[in-house]
Coordinates of C-alpha atoms and ligand atoms in Angstrom, one line a residue:
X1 CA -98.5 36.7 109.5
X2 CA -97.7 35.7 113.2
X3 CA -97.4 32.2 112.2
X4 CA -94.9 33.5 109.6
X5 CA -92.9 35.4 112.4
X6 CA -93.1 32.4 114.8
X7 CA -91.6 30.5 111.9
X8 CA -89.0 32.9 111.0
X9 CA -88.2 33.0 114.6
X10 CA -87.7 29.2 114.8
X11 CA -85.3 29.2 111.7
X12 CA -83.4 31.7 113.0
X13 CA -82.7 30.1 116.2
X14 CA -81.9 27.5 114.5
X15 CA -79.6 29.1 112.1
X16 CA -76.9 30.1 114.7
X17 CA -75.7 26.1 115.3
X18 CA -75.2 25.5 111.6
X19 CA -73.0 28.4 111.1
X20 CA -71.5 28.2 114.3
X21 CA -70.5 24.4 113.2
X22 CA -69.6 26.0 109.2
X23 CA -66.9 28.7 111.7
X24 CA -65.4 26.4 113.6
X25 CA -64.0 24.4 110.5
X26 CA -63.3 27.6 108.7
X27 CA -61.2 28.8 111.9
X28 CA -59.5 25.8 112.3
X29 CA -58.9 25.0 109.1
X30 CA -59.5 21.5 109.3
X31 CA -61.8 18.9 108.1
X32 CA -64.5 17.6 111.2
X33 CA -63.6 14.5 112.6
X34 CA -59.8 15.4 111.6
X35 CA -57.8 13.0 113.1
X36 CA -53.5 12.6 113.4
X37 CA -53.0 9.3 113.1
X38 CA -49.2 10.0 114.0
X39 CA -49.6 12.2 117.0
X40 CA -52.4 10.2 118.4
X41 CA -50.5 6.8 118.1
X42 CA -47.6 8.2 119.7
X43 CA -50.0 9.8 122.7
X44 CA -52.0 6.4 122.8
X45 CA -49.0 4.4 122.9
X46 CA -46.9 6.3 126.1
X47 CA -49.8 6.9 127.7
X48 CA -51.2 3.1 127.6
X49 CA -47.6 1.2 127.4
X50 CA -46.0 3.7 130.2
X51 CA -48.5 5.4 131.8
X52 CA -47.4 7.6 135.1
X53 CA -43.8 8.7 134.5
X54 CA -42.2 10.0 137.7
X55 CA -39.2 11.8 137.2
X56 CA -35.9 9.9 137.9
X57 CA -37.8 6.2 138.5
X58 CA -37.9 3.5 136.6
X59 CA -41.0 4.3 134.8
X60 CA -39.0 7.7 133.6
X61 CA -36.3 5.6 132.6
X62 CA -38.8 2.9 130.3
X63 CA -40.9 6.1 129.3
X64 CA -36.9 7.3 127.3
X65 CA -36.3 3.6 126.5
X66 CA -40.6 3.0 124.5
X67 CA -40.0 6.7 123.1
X68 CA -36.5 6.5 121.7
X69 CA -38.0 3.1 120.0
X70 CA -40.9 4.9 118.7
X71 CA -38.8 7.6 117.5
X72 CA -36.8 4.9 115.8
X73 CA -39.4 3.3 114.2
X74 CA -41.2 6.8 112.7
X75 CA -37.7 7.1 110.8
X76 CA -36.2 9.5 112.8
X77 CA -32.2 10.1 113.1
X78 CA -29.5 10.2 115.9
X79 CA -31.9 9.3 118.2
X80 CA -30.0 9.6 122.1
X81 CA -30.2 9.6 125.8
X82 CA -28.4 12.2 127.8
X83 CA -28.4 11.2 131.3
X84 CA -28.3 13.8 134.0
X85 CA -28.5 13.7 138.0
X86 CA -31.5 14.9 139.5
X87 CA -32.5 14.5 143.3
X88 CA -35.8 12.3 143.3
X89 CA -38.6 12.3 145.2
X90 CA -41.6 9.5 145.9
X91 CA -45.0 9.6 147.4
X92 CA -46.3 7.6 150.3
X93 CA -49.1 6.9 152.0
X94 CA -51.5 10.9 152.2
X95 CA -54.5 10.9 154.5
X96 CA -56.2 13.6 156.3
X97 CA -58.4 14.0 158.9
X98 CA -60.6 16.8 160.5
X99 CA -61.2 16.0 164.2
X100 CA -62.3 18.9 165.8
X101 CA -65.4 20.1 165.7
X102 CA -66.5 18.6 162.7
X103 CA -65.0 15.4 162.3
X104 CA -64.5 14.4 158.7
X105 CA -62.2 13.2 156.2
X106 CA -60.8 15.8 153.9
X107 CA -59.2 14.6 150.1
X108 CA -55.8 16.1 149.8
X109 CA -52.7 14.8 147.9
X110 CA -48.5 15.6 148.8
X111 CA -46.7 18.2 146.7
X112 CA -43.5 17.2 145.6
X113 CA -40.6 17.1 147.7
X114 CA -43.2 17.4 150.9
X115 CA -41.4 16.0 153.7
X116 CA -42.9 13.1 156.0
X117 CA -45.2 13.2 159.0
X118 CA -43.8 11.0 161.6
X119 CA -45.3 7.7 160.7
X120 CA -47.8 7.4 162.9
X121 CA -48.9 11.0 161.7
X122 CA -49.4 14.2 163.3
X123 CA -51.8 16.1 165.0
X124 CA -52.0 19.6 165.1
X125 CA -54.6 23.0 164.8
X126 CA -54.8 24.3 161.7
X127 CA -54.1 28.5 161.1
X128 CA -56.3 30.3 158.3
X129 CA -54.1 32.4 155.7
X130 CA -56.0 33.8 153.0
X131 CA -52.5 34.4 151.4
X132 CA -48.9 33.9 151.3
X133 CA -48.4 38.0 151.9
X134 CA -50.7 37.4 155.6
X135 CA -48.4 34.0 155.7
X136 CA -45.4 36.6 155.8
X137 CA -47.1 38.5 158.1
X138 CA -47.6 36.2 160.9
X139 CA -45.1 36.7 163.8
X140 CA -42.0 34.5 164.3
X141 CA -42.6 31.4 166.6
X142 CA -46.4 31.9 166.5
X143 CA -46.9 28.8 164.3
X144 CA -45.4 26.6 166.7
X145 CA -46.7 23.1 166.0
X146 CA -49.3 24.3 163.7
X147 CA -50.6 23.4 160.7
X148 CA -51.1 26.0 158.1
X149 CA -53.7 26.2 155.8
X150 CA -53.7 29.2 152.6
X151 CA -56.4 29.6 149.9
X152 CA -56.7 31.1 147.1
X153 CA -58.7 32.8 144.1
X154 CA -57.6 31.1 141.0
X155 CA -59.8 30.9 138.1
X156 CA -59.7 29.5 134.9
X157 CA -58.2 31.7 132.0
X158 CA -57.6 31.0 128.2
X159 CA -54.1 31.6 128.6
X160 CA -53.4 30.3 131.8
X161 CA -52.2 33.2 133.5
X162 CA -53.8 32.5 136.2
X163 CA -51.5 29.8 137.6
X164 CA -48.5 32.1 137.7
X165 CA -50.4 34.2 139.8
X166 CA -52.2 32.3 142.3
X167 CA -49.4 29.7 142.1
X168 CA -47.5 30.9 145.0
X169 CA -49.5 29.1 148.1
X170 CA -47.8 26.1 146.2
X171 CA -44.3 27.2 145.3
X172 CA -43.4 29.9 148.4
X173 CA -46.2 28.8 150.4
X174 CA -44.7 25.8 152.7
X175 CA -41.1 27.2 152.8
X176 CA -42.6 30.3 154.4
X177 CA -44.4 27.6 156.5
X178 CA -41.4 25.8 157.6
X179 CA -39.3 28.9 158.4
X180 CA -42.0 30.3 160.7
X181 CA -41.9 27.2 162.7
X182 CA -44.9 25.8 161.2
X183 CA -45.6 21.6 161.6
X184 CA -47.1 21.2 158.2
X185 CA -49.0 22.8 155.5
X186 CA -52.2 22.3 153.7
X187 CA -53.3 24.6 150.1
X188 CA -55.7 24.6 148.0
X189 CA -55.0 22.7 145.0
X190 CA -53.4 25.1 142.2
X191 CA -56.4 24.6 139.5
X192 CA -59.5 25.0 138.7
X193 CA -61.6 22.0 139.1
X194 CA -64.2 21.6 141.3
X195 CA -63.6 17.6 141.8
X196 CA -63.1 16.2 144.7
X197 CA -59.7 15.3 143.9
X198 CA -56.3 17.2 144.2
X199 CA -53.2 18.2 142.4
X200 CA -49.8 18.1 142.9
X201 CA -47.0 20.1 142.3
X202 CA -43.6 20.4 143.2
X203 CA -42.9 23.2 145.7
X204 CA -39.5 24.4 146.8
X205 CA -37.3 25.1 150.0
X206 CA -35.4 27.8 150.8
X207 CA -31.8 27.0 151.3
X208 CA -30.9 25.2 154.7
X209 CA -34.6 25.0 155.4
X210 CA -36.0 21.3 156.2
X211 CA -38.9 20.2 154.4
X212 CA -42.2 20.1 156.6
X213 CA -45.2 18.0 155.2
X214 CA -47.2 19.8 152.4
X215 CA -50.1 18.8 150.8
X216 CA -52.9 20.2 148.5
X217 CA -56.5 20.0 149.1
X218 CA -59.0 19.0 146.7
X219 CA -61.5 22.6 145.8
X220 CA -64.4 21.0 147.6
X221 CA -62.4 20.0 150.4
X222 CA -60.9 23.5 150.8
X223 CA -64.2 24.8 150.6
X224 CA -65.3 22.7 153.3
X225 CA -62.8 23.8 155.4
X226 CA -62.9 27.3 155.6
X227 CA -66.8 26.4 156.2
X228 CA -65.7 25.3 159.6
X229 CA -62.9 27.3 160.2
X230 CA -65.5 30.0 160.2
X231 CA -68.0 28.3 162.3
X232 CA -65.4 26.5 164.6
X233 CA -65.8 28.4 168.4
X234 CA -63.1 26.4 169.5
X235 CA -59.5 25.1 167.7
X236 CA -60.1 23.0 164.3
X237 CA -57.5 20.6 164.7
X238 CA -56.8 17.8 162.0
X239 CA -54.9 14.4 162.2
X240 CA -52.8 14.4 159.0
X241 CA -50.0 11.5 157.4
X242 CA -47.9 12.1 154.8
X243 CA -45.2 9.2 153.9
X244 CA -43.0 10.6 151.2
X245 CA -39.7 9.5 150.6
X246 CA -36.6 11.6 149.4
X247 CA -34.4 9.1 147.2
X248 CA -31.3 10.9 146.9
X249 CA -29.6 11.5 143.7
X250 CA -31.2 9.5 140.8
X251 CA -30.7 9.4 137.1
X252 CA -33.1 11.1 134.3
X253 CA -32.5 11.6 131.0
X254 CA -33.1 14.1 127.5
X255 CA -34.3 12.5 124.4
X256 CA -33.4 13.7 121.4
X257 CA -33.8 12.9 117.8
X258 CA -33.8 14.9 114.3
X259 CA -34.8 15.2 111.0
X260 CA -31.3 16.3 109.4
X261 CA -31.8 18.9 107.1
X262 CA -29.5 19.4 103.9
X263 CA -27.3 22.1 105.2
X264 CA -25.5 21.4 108.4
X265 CA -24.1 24.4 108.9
X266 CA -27.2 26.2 110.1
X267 CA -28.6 26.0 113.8
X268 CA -31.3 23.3 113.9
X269 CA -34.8 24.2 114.6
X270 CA -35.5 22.7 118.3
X271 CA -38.9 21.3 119.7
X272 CA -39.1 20.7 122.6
X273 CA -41.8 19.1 125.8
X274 CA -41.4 16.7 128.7
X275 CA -41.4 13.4 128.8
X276 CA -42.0 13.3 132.4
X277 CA -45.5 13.3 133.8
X278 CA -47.0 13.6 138.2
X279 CA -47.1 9.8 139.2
X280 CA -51.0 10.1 139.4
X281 CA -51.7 10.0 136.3
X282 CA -50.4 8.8 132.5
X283 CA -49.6 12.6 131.9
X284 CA -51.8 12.6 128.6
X285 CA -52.1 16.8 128.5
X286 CA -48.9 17.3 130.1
X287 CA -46.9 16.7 128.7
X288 CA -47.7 13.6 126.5
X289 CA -50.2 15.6 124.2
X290 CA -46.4 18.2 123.9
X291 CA -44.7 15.4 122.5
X292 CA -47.1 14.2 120.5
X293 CA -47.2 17.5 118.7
X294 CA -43.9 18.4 118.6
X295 CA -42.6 14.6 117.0
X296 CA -45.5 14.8 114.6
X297 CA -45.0 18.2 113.4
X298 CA -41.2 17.1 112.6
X299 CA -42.1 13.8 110.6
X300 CA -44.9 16.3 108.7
X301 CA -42.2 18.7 107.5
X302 CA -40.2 16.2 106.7
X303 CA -42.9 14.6 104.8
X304 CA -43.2 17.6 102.2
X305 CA -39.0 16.8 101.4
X306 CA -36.3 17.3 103.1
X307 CA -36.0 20.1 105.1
X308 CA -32.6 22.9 104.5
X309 CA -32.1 23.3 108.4
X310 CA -32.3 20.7 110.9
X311 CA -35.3 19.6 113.3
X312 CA -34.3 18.4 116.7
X313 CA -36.8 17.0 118.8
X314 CA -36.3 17.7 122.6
X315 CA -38.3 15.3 125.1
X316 CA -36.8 16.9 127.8
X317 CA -37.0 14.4 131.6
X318 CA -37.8 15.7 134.8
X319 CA -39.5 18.8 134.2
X320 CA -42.1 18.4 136.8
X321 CA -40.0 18.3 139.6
X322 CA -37.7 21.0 138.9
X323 CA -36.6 21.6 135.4
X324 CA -33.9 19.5 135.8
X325 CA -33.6 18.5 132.0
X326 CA -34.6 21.8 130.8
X327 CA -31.1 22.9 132.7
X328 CA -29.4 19.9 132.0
X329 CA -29.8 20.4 128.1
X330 CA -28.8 24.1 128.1
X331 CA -25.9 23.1 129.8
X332 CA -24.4 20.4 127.7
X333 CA -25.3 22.4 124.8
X334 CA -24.1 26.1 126.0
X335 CA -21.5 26.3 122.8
X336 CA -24.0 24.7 119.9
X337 CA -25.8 27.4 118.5
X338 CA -29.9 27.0 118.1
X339 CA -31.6 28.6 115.8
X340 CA -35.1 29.2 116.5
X341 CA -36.9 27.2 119.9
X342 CA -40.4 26.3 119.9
X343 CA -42.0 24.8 123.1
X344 CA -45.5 22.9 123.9
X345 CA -46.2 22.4 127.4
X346 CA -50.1 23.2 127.9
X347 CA -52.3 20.7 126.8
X348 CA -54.0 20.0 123.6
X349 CA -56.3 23.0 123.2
X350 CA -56.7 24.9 119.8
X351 CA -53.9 27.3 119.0
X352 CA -55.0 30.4 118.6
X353 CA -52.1 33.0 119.3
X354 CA -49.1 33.7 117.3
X355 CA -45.7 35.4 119.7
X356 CA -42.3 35.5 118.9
X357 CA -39.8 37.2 120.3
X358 CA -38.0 38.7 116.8
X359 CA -41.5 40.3 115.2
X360 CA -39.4 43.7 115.6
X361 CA -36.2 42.1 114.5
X362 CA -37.3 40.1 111.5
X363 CA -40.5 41.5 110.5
X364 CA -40.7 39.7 107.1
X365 CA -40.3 36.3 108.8
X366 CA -43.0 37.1 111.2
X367 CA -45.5 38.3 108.6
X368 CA -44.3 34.9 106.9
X369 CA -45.0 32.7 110.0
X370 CA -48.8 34.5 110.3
X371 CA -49.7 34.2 107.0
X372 CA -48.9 30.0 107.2
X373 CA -51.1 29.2 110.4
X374 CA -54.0 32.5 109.4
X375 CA -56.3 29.5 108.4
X376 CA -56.0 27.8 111.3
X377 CA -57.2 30.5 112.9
X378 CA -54.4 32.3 114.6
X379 CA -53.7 35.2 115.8
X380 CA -50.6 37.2 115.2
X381 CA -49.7 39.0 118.3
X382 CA -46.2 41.1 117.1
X383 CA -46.6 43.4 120.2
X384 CA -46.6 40.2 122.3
X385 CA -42.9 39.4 123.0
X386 CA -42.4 35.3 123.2
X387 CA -40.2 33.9 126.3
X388 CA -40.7 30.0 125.5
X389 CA -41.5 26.9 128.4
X390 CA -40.0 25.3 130.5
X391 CA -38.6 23.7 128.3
X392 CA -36.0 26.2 126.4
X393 CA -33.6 27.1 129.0
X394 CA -31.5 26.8 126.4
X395 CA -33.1 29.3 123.8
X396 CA -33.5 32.1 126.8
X397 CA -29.4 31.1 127.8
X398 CA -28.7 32.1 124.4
X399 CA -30.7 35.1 123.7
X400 CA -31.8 33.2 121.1
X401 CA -35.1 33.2 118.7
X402 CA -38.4 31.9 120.0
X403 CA -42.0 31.4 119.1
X404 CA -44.6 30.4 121.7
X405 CA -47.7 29.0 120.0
X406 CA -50.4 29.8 122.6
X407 CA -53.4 27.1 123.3
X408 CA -56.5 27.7 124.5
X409 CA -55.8 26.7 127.9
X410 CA -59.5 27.3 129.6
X411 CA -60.2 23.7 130.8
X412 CA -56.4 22.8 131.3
X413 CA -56.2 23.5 135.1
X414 CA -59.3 21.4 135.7
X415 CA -57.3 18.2 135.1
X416 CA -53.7 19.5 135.4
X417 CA -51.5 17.6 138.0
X418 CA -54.3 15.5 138.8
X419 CA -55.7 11.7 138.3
X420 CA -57.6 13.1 135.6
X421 CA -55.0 13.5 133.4
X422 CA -55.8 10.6 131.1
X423 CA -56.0 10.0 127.5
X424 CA -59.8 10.9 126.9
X425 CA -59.4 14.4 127.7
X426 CA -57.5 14.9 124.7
X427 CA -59.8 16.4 122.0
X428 CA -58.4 14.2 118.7
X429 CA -59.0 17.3 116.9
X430 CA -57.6 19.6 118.6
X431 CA -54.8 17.6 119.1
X432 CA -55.1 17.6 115.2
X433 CA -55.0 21.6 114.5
X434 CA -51.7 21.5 117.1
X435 CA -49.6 19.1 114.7
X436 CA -51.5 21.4 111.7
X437 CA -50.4 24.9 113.4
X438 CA -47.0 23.6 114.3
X439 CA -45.8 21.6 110.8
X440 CA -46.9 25.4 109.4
X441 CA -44.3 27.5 111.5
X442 CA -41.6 24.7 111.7
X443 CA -42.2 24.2 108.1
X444 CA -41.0 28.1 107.5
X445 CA -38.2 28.1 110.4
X446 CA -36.5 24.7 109.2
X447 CA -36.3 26.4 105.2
X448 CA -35.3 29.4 106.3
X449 CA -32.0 30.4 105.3
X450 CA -31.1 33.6 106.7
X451 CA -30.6 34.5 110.0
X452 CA -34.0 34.0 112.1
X453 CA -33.4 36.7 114.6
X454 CA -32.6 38.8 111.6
X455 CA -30.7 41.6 111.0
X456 CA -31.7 43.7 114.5
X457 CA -31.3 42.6 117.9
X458 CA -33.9 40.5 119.5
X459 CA -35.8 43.0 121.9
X460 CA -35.0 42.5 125.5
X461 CA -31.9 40.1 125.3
Ligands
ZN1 ZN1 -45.8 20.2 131.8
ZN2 ZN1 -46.9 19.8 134.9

């Protein structure tokens, strides 16, 4: 009897992996070992023959010459560069040293558009903010030849939120610096891994303000650091150099390319990413795994016959440091009317959330989209109201219809903006079930004849 128990007891912990393995292909909806051939040879292929893809450099510029030949070759039409001035940025040489009391090398890495130490590098104390708010706080002129150093509490989230709100050490943080008077600023990286190794991220000036060298330190690092800020009895002082270069005005570029569908006269569907990556890594989740999804998705609709609307693909350049394409695009195009914008900027984790911003407005169309990706296992969130990436300037410019497809973004700032960011963090399934979810809805969008706002008005707009 109590061996049968025991053995019961064994079976049924040993029940919970099979059926755990049986949910995850039911969720999903795919095969295991699924596999895109298309998708992953276009990731392989940008991230192995381009690598790093700094906005407005040459390596942008061969990144918009290998995809506009790949989207060639996949059999896609009107395939074209729009070139559009950007102001560009490069890094230098980034070291830092702690050399009072504890002296000790700290890992850190410049934000974009940082500006330089002198060249011999600078040494200063360093002031403790536990926020950008206390940052505000601190009197004028008291940061006089300092170096500031914020934290953070940042934590990983499945839908990233996170980063929005603990972003601001990073985007606000060193303008607020520089206007107190401040010599330089130090944050703690904007993620979530615990590394020893940073990430960058552009950050911004206010206007008139000159840039003052800005830098993010690795988790560790910044751990480290308040360590002996809080046992220091005298001044921690550090010895930092920062060598980056601003280049002036530069060109970039948007990619586009389409599937034409068979009746011209309705707004194309458009899919859009970046084609621009940090220059510390080949960009694989961001934003190569975006492209991958959004090209392949395109050649898969197209695959089941010809589509009634058209699909333009939008690689978009220069994202990272500014949105530039993202503008630039919206811009050129202000008087061509879009008709739905989708947007995949966050990796290559499994979709599991459905939003659009017309679930009120077209309610049929939105029950249409959930019922195509419910075996993939998503989500329909009508209460959610989409607002698109980066990416779709253009869509939010014009009021017009979008649908965010939501990944599971829990390990993304681990490796986001960092060296990590390489091909074998992409999950070939995963990457799979994206290209799966997204041929579903752009499958319905690019046959849909009516109006994809519908009849109401798109809440909000
Ligand atoms: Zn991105
Ligand atoms: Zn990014």
């Amino acid at each position: 009897m109590h061996k049968h128990l025991l053995a019961l007891a064994a079976l049924s912990l040993a029940l919970p992996s099979a059926a755990n393995a049986q949910r995850y292909d039911a969720r999903y909806g795919l095969e295991p070992g699924a596999h895109d051939e298309i998708a992953w040879d276009f990731l392989e292929g940008i991230t192995t023959e381009i690598g790093p893809r700094l906005a407005g450099t040459p390596d942008e510029a061969r990144a918009r010459a290998w995809a506009m030949d790949w989207l060639r070759a996949r059999g896609f039409d009107n395939v074209v560069n729009e070139p559009f001035p950007i102001q560009t940025w490069v890094r230098g040489e980034e070291r830092a040293r702690i050399t009072a009391p504890f002296p000790q090398d700290m890992v850190l890495t410049a934000l974009g558009f940082s500006g330089a130490t002198p060249a011999e590098g600078l040494s200063a104390e360093i002031v403790h903010f536990p926020s950008v708010a206390e940052l505000r706080a601190a009197p004028d002129g008291s940061l006089t030849g300092k170096i500031v150093y914020i934290g953070h509490a940042m934590r990983a989230t499945q839908d990233g939120s996170h980063y929005g709100y603990f972003g601001s050490p990073r985007r606000q943080g060193p303008g607020v610096a520089a206007q107190k008077g401040a010599a330089g600023i130090i944050v703690r990286s904007i993620g979530t891994s615990n590394d020893r190794i940073a990430h960058t991220g552009a950050t911004s000036w206010p206007e008139g303000v000159t840039p003052i060298p800005a830098a993010a330190l690795s988790s560790p690092d910044a751990d480290q650091l308040e360590r002996i800020l809080e046992r220091a009895d005298e001044p921690v002082t550090v010895d930092l150099l920062l060598t980056p270069q601003f280049l002036g005005e530069t060109m970039s570029g948007n990619v586009t390319a389409e599937i034409v569908g068979s009746d011209p006269s309705l707004p194309p569907v458009l899919l859009a990413c970046h084609l621009d990556s940090w220059d510390n890594a080949p960009g694989a989740l961001d934003d190569g795994a975006g492209c991958a999804i959004a090209a392949t998705a395109a050649l898969r609709v197209a695959e089941q016959g010809q589509p009634l609307r058209t699909i333009r693909v939008l690689f978009a350049g220069a994202e990272e440091t500014g949105l530039w394409g993202s503008s630039a695009y919206s811009a050129a195009h202000a008087d061509e009317e879009m008709g739905v914008g989708l947007e995949s900027d966050f990796g290559a984790g499994i979709i599991w959330r459905l939003e659009t911003n017309f679930s009120r407005s077209n309610p049929g169309l939105f029950q249409r989209l959930a019922n195509a990706v419910a075996g993939y296992g998503v989500l329909p969130a009508p209460q959610i109201r989409a607002t698109g990436g980066a990416d779709l300037n253009i869509m939010r410019d014009q009021g017009g219809p979008i649908v965010d497809l939501q990944q599971d973004g829990t390990g993304y700032f681990d490796i986001h903006h960092t060296p990590n960011d390489t091909l074998d963090k992409v999950d070939p399934e995963e990457l799979a079930q994206n290209v799966a979810v997204w041929t579903a809805v752009a499958g319905v969008l690019a046959n849909e004849a009516g109006d994809i706002a519908g009849p109401g008005i798109i809440a909000g707009e």
